[in-house]
Coordinates of C-alpha atoms and ligand atoms in Angstrom, one line a residue:
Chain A
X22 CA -26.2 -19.6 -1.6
X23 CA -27.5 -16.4 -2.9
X24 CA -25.2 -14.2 -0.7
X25 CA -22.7 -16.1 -1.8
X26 CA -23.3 -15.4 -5.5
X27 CA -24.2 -11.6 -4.8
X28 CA -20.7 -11.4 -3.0
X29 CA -18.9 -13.1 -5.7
X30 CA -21.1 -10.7 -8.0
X31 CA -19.7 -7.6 -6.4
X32 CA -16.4 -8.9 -6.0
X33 CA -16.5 -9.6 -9.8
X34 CA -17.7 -5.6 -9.9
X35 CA -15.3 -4.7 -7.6
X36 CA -12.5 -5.9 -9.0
X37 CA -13.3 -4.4 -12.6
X38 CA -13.0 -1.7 -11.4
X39 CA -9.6 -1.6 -9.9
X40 CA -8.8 -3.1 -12.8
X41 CA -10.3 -0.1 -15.1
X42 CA -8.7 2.3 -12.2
X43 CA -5.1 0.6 -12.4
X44 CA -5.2 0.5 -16.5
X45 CA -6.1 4.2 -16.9
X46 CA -3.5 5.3 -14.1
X47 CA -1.1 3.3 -15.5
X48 CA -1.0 5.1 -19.0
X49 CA -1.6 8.6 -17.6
X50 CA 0.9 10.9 -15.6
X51 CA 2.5 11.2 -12.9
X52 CA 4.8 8.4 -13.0
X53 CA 6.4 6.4 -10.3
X54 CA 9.5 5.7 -12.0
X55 CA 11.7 4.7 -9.4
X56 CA 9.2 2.5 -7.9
X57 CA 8.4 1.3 -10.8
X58 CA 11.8 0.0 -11.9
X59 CA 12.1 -1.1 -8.3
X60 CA 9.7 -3.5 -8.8
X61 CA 10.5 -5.2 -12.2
X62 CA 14.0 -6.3 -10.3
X63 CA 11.7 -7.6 -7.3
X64 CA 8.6 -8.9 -9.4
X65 CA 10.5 -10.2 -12.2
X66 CA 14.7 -10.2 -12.0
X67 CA 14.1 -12.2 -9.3
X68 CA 12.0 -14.9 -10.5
X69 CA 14.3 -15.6 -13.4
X70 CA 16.1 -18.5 -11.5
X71 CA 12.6 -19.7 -10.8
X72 CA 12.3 -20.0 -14.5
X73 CA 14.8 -20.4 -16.1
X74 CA 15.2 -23.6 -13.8
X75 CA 11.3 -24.7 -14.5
X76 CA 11.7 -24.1 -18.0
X77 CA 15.0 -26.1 -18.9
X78 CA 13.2 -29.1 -17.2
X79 CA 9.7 -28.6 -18.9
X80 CA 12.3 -28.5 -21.9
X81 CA 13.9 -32.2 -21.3
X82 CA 10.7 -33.8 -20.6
X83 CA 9.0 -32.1 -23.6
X84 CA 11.9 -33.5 -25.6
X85 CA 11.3 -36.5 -24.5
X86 CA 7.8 -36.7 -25.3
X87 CA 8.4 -35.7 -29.0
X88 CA 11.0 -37.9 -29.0
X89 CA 8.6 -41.1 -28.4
X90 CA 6.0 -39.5 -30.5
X91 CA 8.2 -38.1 -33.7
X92 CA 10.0 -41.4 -34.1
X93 CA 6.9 -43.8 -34.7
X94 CA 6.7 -41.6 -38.3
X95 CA 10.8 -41.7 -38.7
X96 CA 10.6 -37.7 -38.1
X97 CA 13.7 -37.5 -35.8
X98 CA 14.8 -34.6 -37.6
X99 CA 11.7 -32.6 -36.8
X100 CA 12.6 -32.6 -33.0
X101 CA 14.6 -29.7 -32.4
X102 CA 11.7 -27.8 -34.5
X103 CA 8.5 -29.3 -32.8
X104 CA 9.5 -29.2 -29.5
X105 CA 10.8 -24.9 -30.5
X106 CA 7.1 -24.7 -31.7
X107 CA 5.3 -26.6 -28.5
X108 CA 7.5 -24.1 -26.2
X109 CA 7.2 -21.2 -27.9
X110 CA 3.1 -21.0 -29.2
X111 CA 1.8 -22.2 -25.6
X112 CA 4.1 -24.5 -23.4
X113 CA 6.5 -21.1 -22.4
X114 CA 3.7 -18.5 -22.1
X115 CA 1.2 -20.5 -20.2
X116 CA 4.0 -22.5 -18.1
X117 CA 5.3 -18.7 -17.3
X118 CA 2.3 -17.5 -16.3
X119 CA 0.9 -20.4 -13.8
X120 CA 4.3 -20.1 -12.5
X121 CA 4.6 -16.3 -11.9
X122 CA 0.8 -16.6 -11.1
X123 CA 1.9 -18.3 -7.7
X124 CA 5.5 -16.6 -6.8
X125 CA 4.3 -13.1 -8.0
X126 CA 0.5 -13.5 -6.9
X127 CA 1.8 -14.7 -3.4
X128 CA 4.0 -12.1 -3.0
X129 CA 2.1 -9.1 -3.8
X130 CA -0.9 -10.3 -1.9
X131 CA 1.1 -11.2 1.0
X132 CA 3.0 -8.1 1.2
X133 CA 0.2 -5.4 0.2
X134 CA -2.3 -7.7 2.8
X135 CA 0.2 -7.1 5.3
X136 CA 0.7 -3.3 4.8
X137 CA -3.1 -2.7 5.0
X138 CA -3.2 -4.3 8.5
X139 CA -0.5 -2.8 9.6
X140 CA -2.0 0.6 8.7
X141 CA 1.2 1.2 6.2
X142 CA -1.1 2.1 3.3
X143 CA -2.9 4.6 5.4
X144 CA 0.5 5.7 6.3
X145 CA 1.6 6.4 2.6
X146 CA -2.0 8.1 2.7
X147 CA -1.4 10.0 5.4
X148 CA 1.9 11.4 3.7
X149 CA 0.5 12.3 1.1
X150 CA 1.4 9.8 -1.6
X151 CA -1.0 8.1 -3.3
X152 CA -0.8 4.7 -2.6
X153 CA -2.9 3.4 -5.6
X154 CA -0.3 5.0 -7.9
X155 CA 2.5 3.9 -5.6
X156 CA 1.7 0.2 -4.7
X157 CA -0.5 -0.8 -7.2
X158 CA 0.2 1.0 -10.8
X159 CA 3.9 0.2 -10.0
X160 CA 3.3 -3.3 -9.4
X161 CA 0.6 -3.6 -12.6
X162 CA 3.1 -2.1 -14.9
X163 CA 6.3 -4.0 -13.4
X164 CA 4.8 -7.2 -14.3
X165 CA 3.3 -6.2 -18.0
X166 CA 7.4 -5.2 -18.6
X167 CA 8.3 -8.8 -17.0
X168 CA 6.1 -11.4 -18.4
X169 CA 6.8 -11.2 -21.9
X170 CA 10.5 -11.3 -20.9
X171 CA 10.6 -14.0 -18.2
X172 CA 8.7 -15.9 -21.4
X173 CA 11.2 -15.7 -23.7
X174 CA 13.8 -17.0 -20.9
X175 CA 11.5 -19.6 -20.5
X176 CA 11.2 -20.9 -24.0
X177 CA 15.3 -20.2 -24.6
X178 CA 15.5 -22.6 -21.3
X179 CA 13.3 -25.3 -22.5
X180 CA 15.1 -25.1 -25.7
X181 CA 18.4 -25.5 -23.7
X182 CA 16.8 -28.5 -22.0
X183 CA 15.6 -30.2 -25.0
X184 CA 18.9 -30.0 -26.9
X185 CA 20.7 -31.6 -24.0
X186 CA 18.0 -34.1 -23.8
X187 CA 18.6 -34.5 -27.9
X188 CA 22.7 -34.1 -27.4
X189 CA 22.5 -37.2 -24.6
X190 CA 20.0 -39.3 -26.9
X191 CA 22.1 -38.1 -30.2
X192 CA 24.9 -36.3 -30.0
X193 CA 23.5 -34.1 -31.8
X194 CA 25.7 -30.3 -31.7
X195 CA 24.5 -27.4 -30.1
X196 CA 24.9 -25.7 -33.3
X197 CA 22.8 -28.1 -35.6
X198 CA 20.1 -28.1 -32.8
X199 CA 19.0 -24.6 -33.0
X200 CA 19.3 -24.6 -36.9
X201 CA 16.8 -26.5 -36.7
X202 CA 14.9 -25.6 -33.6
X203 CA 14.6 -22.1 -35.0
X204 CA 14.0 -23.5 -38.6
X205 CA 9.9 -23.3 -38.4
X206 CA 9.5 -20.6 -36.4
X207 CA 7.8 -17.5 -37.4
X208 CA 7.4 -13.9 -36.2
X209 CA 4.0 -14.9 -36.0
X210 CA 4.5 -17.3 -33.8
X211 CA 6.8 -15.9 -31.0
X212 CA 5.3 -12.0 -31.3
X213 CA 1.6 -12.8 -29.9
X214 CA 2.3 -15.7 -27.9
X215 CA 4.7 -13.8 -26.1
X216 CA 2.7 -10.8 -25.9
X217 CA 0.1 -12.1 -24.7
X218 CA 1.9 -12.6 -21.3
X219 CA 1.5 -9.0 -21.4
X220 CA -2.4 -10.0 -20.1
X221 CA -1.3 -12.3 -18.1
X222 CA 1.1 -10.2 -16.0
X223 CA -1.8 -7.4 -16.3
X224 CA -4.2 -10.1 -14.8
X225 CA -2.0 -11.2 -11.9
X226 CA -1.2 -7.8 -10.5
X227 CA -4.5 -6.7 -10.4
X228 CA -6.0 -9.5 -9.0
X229 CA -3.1 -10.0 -6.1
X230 CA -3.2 -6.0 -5.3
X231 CA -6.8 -6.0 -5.4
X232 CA -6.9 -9.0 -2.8
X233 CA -3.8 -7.2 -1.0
X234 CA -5.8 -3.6 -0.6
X235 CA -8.9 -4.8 0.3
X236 CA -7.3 -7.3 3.0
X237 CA -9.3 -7.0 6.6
X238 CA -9.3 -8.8 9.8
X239 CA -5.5 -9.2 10.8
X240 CA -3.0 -12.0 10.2
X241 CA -5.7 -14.8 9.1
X242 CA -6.5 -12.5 6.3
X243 CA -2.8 -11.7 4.9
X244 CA -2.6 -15.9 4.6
X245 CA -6.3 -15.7 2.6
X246 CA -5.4 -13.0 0.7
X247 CA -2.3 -14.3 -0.7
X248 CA -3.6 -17.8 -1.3
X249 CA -6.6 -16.6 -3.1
X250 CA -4.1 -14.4 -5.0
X251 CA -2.8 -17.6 -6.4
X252 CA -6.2 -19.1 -6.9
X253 CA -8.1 -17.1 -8.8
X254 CA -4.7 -15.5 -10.9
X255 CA -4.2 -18.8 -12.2
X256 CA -7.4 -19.3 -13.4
X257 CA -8.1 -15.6 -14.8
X258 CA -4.6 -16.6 -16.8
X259 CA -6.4 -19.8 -17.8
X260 CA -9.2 -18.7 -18.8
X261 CA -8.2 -15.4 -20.5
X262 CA -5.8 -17.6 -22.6
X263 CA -8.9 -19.2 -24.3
X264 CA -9.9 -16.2 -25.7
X265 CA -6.6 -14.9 -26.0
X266 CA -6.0 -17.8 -28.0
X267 CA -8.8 -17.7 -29.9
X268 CA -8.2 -14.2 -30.7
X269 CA -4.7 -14.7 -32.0
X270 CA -5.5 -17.6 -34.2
X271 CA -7.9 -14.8 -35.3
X272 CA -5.9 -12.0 -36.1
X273 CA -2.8 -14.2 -37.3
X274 CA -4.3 -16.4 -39.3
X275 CA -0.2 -18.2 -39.9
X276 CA -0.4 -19.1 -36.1
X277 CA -2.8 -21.5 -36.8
X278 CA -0.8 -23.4 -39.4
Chain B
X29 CA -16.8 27.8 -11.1
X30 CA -17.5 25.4 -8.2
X31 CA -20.5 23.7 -7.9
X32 CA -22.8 23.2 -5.0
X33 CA -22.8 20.3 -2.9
X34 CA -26.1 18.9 -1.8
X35 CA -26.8 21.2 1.3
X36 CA -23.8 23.0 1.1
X37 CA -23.3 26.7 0.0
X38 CA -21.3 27.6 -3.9
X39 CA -18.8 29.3 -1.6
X40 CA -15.4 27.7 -1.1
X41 CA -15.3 26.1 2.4
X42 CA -12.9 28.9 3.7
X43 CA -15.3 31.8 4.0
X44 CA -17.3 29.7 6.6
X45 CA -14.5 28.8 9.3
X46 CA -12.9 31.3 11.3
X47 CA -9.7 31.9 10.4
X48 CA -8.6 30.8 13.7
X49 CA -8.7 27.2 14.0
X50 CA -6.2 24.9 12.8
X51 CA -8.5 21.6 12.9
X52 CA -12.0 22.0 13.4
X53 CA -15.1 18.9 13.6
X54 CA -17.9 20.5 12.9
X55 CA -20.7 17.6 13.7
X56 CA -18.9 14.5 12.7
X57 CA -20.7 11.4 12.7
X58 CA -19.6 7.9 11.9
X59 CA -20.6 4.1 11.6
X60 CA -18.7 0.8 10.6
X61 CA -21.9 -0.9 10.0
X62 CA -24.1 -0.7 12.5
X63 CA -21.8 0.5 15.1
X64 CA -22.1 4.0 15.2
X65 CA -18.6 5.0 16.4
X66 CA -18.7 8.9 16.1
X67 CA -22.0 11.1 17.0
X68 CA -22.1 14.6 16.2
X69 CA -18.4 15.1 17.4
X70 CA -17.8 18.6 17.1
X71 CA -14.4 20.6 18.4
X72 CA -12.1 23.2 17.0
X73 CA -8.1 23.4 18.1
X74 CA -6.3 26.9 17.8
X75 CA -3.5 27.3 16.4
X76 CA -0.1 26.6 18.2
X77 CA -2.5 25.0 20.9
X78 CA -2.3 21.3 21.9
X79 CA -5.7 19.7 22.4
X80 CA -5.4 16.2 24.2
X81 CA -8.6 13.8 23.7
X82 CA -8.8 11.3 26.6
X83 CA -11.4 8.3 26.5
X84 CA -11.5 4.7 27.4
X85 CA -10.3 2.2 24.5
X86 CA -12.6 1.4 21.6
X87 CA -14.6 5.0 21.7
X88 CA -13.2 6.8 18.7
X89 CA -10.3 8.4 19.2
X90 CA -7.8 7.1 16.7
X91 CA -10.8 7.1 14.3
X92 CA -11.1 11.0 15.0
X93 CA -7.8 11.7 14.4
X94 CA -7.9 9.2 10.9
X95 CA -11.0 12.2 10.0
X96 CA -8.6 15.0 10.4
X97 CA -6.1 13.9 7.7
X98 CA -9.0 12.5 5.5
X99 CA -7.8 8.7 6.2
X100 CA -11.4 8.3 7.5
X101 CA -14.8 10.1 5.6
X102 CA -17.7 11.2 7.7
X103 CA -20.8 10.0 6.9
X104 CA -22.2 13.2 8.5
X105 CA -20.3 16.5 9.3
X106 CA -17.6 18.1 8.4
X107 CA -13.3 18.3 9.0
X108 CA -11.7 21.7 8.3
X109 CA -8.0 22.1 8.5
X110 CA -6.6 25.6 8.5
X111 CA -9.9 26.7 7.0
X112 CA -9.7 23.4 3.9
X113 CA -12.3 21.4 4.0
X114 CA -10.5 18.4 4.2
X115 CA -13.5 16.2 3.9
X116 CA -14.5 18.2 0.4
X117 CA -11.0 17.5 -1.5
X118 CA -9.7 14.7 -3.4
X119 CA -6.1 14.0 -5.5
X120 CA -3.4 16.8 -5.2
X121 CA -5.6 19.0 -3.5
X122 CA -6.0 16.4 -0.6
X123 CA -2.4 15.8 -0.7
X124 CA -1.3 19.6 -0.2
X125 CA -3.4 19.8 3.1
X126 CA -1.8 16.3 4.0
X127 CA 1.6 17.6 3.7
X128 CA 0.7 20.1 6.6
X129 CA 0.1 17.2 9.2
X130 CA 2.0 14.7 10.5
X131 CA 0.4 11.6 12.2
X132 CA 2.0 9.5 14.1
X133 CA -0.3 5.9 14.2
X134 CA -1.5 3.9 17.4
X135 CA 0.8 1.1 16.3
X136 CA 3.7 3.3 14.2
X137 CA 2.6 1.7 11.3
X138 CA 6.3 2.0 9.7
X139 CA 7.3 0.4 6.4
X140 CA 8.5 -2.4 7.3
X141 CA 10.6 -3.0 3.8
X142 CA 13.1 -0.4 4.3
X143 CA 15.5 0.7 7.4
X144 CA 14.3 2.9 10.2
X145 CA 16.0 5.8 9.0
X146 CA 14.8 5.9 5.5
X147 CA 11.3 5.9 7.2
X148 CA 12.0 8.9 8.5
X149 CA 13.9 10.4 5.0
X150 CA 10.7 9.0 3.2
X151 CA 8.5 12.2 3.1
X152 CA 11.6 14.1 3.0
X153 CA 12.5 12.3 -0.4
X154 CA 8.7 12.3 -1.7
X155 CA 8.0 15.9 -1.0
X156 CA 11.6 17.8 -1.3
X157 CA 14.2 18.6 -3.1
X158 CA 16.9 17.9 -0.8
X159 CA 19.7 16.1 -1.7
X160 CA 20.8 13.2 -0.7
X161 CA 23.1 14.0 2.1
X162 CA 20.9 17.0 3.4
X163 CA 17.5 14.1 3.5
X164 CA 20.2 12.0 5.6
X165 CA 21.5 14.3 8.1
X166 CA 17.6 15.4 8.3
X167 CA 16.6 12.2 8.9
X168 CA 19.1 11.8 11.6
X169 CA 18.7 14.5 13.4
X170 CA 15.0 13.8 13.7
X171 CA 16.0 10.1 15.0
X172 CA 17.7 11.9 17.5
X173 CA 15.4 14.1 18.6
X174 CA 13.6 10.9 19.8
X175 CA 16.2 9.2 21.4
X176 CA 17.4 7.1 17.8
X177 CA 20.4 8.9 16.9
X178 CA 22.1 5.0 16.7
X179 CA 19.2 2.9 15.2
X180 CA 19.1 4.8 11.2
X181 CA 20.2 1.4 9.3
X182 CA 18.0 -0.9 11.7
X183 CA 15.3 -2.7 10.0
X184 CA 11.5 -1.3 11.8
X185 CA 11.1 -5.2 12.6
X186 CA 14.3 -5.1 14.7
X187 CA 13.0 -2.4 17.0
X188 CA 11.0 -2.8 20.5
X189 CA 7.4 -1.5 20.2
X190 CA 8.5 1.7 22.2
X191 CA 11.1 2.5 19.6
X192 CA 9.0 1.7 16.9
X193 CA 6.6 4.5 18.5
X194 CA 9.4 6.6 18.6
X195 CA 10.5 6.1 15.0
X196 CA 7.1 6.6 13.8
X197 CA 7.3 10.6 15.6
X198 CA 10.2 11.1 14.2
X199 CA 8.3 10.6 10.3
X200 CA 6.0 12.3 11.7
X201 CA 7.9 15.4 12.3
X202 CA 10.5 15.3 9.1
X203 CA 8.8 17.9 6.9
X204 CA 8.5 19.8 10.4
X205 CA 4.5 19.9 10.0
X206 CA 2.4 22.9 11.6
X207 CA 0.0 20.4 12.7
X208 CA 0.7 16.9 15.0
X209 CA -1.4 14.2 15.2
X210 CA -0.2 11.8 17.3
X211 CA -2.2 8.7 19.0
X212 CA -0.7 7.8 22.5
X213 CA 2.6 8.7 21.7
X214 CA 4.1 7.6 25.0
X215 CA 2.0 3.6 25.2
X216 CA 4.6 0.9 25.4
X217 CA 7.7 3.6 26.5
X218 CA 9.2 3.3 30.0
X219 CA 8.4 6.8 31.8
X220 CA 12.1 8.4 31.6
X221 CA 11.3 7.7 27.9
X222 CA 7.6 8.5 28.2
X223 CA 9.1 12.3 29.8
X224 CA 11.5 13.1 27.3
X225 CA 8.5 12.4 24.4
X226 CA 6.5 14.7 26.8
X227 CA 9.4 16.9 26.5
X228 CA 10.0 17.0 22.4
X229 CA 6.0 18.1 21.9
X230 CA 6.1 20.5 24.8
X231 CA 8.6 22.1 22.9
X232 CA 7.1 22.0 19.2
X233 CA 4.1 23.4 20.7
X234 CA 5.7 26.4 22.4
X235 CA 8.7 27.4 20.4
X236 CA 8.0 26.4 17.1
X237 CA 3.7 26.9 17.4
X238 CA 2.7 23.9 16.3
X239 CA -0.7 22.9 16.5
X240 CA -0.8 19.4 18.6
X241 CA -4.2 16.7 18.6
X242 CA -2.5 14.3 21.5
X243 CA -4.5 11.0 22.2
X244 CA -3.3 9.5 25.8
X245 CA -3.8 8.0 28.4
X246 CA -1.4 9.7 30.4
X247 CA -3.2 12.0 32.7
X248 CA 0.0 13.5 33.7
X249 CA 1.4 14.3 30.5
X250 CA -2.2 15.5 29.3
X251 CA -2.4 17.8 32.3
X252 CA 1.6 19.2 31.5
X253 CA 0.9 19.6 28.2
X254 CA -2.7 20.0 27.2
X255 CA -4.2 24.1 26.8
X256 CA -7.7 22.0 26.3
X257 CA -8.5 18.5 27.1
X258 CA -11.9 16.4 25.5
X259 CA -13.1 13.5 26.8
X260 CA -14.8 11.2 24.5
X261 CA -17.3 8.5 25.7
X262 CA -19.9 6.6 23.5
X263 CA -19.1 8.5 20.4
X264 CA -19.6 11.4 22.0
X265 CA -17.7 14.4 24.0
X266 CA -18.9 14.4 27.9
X267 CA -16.4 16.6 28.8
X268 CA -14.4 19.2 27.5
X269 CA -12.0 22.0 29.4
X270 CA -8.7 22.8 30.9
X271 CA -7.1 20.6 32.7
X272 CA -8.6 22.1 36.2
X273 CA -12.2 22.2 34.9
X274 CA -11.6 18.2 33.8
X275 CA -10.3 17.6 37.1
X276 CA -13.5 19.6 38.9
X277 CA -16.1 17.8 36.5
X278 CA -19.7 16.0 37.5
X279 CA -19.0 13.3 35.5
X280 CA -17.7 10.2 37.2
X281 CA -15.9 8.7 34.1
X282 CA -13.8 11.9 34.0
X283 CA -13.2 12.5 37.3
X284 CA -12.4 9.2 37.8
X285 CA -9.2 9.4 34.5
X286 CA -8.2 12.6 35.4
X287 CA -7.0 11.3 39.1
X288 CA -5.2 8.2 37.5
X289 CA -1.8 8.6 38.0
X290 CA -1.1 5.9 35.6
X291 CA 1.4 6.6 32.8
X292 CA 0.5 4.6 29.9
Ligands
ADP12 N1 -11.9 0.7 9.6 C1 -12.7 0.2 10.5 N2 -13.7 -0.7 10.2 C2 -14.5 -1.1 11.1 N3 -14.5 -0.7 12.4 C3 -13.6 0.1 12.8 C4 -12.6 0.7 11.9 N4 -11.8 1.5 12.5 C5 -12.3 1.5 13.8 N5 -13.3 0.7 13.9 C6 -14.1 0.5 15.2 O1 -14.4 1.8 15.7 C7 -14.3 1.7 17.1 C8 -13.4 2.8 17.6 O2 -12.0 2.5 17.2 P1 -10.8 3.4 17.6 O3 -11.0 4.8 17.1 O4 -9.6 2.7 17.1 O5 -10.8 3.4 19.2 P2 -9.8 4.1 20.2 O6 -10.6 5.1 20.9 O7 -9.4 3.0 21.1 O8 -8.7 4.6 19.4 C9 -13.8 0.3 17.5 O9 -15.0 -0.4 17.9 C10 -13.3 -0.2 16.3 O10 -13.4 -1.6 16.2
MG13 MG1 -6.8 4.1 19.3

């Protein structure tokens, strides 16, 4: 029990300092530009199907929801403009997150577990490239560039979803849906939201490379490595959005409202 | 202004190492927990030399070739390479003495994302300023020095283990490197293979001087190619010599490797 806690302890240390390590490299020269660019179409141009599909279905069943709820007060017209604000303050970052959490987290402990039993990190090493710089830093800033994007596709395909959820129920036009939709929403809601995904990303690459480097004892520890990448990403991203929550409601007092 | 290490000297490493050696252990000693794999392992390889340690599986040999390219810290000891201490330098430092050696891994360890050929342009496109076309013909050339002249667009995973041994020499060798490491370069080939990867390092190390660290277990192809042969046993070096004087040894472990004929 108390090994248990002291390795959890050190992990804990451990890992803030990759963390530290992977934030400081990440602002300061030399670059990996190729690699880097490399990796936002791997990380996140290729998990847009993933959500853009997720989200346009989140979308309809939100719609649905605030359908059943919004008519009980006659507030049929409000729709278009709750369901814009549901998406957009929390539903579409968090939603993004927990989903990139488990295809990005899987991935890049998977494939960085596997090169560090296969001895292909020690082979970057031994070439003389640092592989820190080259597997990791790429990776970190890749998905701080993707999240805040693959978010916004996510709210615009929820909002998708809910208008033909609305258009089915309604008819209501395409046109008259997004008046609407976009008729509450403020800078202040979209900017830190969205933004905050930033963390989020930052949060699942470091956890899922940390896992990935510091993978031992073969093929049973790729699989470990790349399911506890999914585990404990989620729950950093759950966690951290209290406070990150907290701290926006803080600093923008309108998100609140 | 450098500043002292505990024990050591102000001087830069380089005033303490003869000029001559190209790799030199000077009392390298090393535990995974409490497994003490490495005891006071000490040696030094001339230049344009090829040094061949021999030893029975699991006694330290690719972990003494991981200390000479700083993959693998001492806990005790030292690791010069052409008078750098390589165990005394971190970031680009490190990475200039790197560039000097190629090492080719027990088990290839290729990236196994891209194609076999741009393996072998990787180092080539990291550390030149070749174009495009001069990395590719490069690249080939060096596949074909191992027998790989068709294989460039294959995929590592689509390769037999003896041609993935084979790609890995040819990275090895793409920035033409003074010094070779290479860990049982000719396990898993079939011995006309086995000879002609005998062939390729007899002939880096006589025309073109490079310095060669050989792991095998092919007495034969240690005997052909080695100017100095170690044998490692327990963590440490039992026996050490020319091929003859390995051959002549008191110890039984020795004598009894250096009459296998097996090529592996
Ligand atoms: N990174 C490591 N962590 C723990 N043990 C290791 C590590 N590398 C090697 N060892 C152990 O060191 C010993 C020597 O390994 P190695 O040098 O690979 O042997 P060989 O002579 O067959 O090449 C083995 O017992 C191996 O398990
Ligand atoms: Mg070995």
């Amino acid at each position: 029990m108390l090994d248990r806690a002291g390795a959890l302890l050190s992990t804990t240390g451990d890992l803030s300092v990759f963390a530290m390590r992977a934030a400081r490299e990440a602002v300061l020269p030399p670059y990996e530009f190729k690699e880097t660019v490399r990796q936002v179409y791997e990380l996140g141009a290729r998990s847009a199907p993933l959500i853009a599909v997720s989200g346009f279905a989140v979308g309809v069943v939100l719609s649905m929801h605030t359908r059943a709820s919004l008519e009980r007060f006659g507030a049929e017209a409000m729709i278009p403009a709750g369901l814009a604000m549901a998406l957009v303050r929390e539903t579409g970052p968090l939603t993004a997150g927990l989903l990139l959490s488990g295809r990005i987290g899987a991935g890049i402990g998977a494939e960085l577990g596997a090169m560090r039993v296969t001895e292909q990190i020690d082979a970057l090493e031994a070439g003389a490239v640092d592989s820190f710089r080259y597997l990791v830093v790429t990776r970190v800033v890749a998905c701080i560039i993707a999240l805040p994007i693959l978010t916004t596709l996510m709210n615009f395909a929820g909002m998708l979803g809910g208008f033909l959820a609305e258009a089915a129920a309604t008819g209501m036009s395409l046109q008259l849906y997004f008046t609407r939709a976009f008729s509450l929403i403020a800078v202040s809601d979209y900017l830190p939201s969205t933004l905050k995904t930033m963390v989020f990303g930052f949060i699942i690459a470091t956890i899922s490379s940390y896992l990935g480097f510091t993978t031992s004892s073969g093929t049973e520890g790729v699989g470990r490595a790349s399911t506890q990448a999914v585990v404990m990403s989620s729950v950093g991203i759950i966690v951290a959005n209290v406070v990150l929550v907290r701290l926006i409601f803080f600093l923008f007092p309108g998100a609140a409202g | 202004m450098s500043s002292p290490r505990p024990g050591g000297a102000v001087l830069p490493a380089r005033e303490h190492v003869p000029a001559r050696a190209a790799v030199r252990l000077d009392g390298v000693t090393k535990s995974f927990g409490s497994l003490r794999v490495l005891d006071a392992v000490s040696f030094a390889v001339l230049p344009g030399c090829a040094f061949i340690i021999l030893g029975r599986s699991g006694t330290g040999k690719s972990v003494t070739l991981k200390h000479i390219i700083g993959l693998v810290q001492p806990d005790e000891g030292r690791v010069f390479v052409e008078g750098d201490e390589i165990t005394a330098l971190r970031g680009v430092e490190l990475s200039r003495v790197r560039r000097k050696i190629g090492f080719l891994f027990q088990n290839a360890a290729l990236f196994d994302s891209i194609s076999v050929g741009e393996n072998v342009a990787f180092p080539l496109r990291r550390h030149t300023r070749l174009s495009d076309a001069e990395i590719r013909d490069r690249a080939v050339a060096k596949l074909e020095a191992v027998g790989l002249g068709q294989e460039y667009d294959k995929m590592p995973a689509d390769l037999s283990g003896g041609m993935r041994k084979r790609a890995g020499l040819a990275r090895a060798l793409a920035l033409d490197p003074p010094i070779l490491l290479v860990d049982e370069p000719s396990a898993g080939l079939d011995p006309v293979t086995a000879g002609e990867i005998d062939d390729l390092l007899f002939g880096l190390k006589g025309n073109g001087g490079t310095t060669l660290v050989i792991v095998t277990h092919n007495i034969p192809s240690a005997k052909r190619l080695g100017d100095e042969l170690v044998m490692l046993h327990q963590g440490r070096i039992v026996a050490s010599g020319s091929p003859e004087e390995l051959q002549n040894s008191d110890h039984e472990l020795v004598r009894a490797f250096m009459s296998s004929q097996h090529a592996g």
